[in-house]
Amino acid sequence: YVVGLIFIIFDVESVLMFPVVTIFREMVDMGQGGYALIILLSFISVLIEGIAYCWKKGDLDWVKSYQVTRK
């Protein structure tokens, strides 16, 4: 369940990058290519941080193993 939700969230966010990529050449011609690149790289860094957080938390594991502590 959690893996499916994470997939949908990151899939929708990655689809939102396509409009920026398609108009990137126009922005370069207008002299705003650096601005568009910074915005795109910051968006990608947020995606990478989100994936790293989910991975570190263990939400991307198909089967979670729980260790039982014995006293």
XYZ file of C-alpha atoms in Angstrom:
71
model
C 0.000 0.000 0.000
C 2.697 2.478 0.997
C 4.859 1.635 -2.020
C 1.901 2.354 -4.310
C 1.265 5.732 -2.690
C 4.934 6.680 -2.920
C 4.959 5.681 -6.596
C 1.922 7.834 -7.360
C 3.345 10.851 -5.517
C 6.736 10.734 -7.253
C 5.226 9.824 -10.610
C 2.985 12.890 -10.574
C 5.878 15.115 -9.484
C 8.134 13.776 -12.229
C 5.405 14.415 -14.815
C 5.364 18.047 -13.687
C 8.964 18.395 -14.934
C 7.999 17.872 -18.595
C 6.499 21.356 -19.151
C 9.679 22.983 -17.857
C 11.862 20.769 -20.019
C 9.806 21.514 -23.117
C 10.110 25.286 -22.747
C 13.734 25.229 -21.571
C 15.091 26.145 -25.014
C 12.726 29.117 -25.218
C 13.913 30.305 -21.826
C 17.538 29.977 -22.928
C 16.771 32.093 -26.000
C 15.149 34.723 -23.757
C 18.210 34.772 -21.504
C 16.563 33.020 -18.561
C 18.155 29.610 -19.039
C 20.126 29.815 -15.797
C 16.975 30.596 -13.836
C 15.114 27.666 -15.397
C 18.053 25.359 -14.720
C 18.203 26.391 -11.057
C 14.457 25.831 -10.661
C 14.639 22.421 -12.363
C 17.648 21.305 -10.313
C 16.026 22.432 -7.066
C 12.878 20.482 -7.962
C 14.949 17.390 -8.764
C 16.858 17.769 -5.486
C 13.560 17.804 -3.568
C 12.556 14.598 -5.369
C 15.893 12.957 -4.555
C 15.632 14.009 -0.908
C 12.124 12.556 -0.746
C 13.223 9.244 -2.244
C 16.226 9.093 0.097
C 13.977 9.767 3.093
C 11.546 7.018 2.080
C 14.425 4.628 1.424
C 16.086 5.396 4.781
C 12.784 5.023 6.595
C 12.292 1.612 4.965
C 9.067 2.402 3.144
C 10.416 1.117 -0.169
C 10.938 -2.423 1.112
C 8.425 -4.930 -0.172
C 8.723 -7.082 2.918
C 9.583 -5.433 6.192
C 11.454 -7.444 8.753
C 10.852 -6.662 12.364
C 13.343 -7.701 14.988
C 11.967 -8.804 18.311
C 14.071 -7.807 21.271
C 14.206 -10.429 23.981
C 14.838 -9.594 27.575
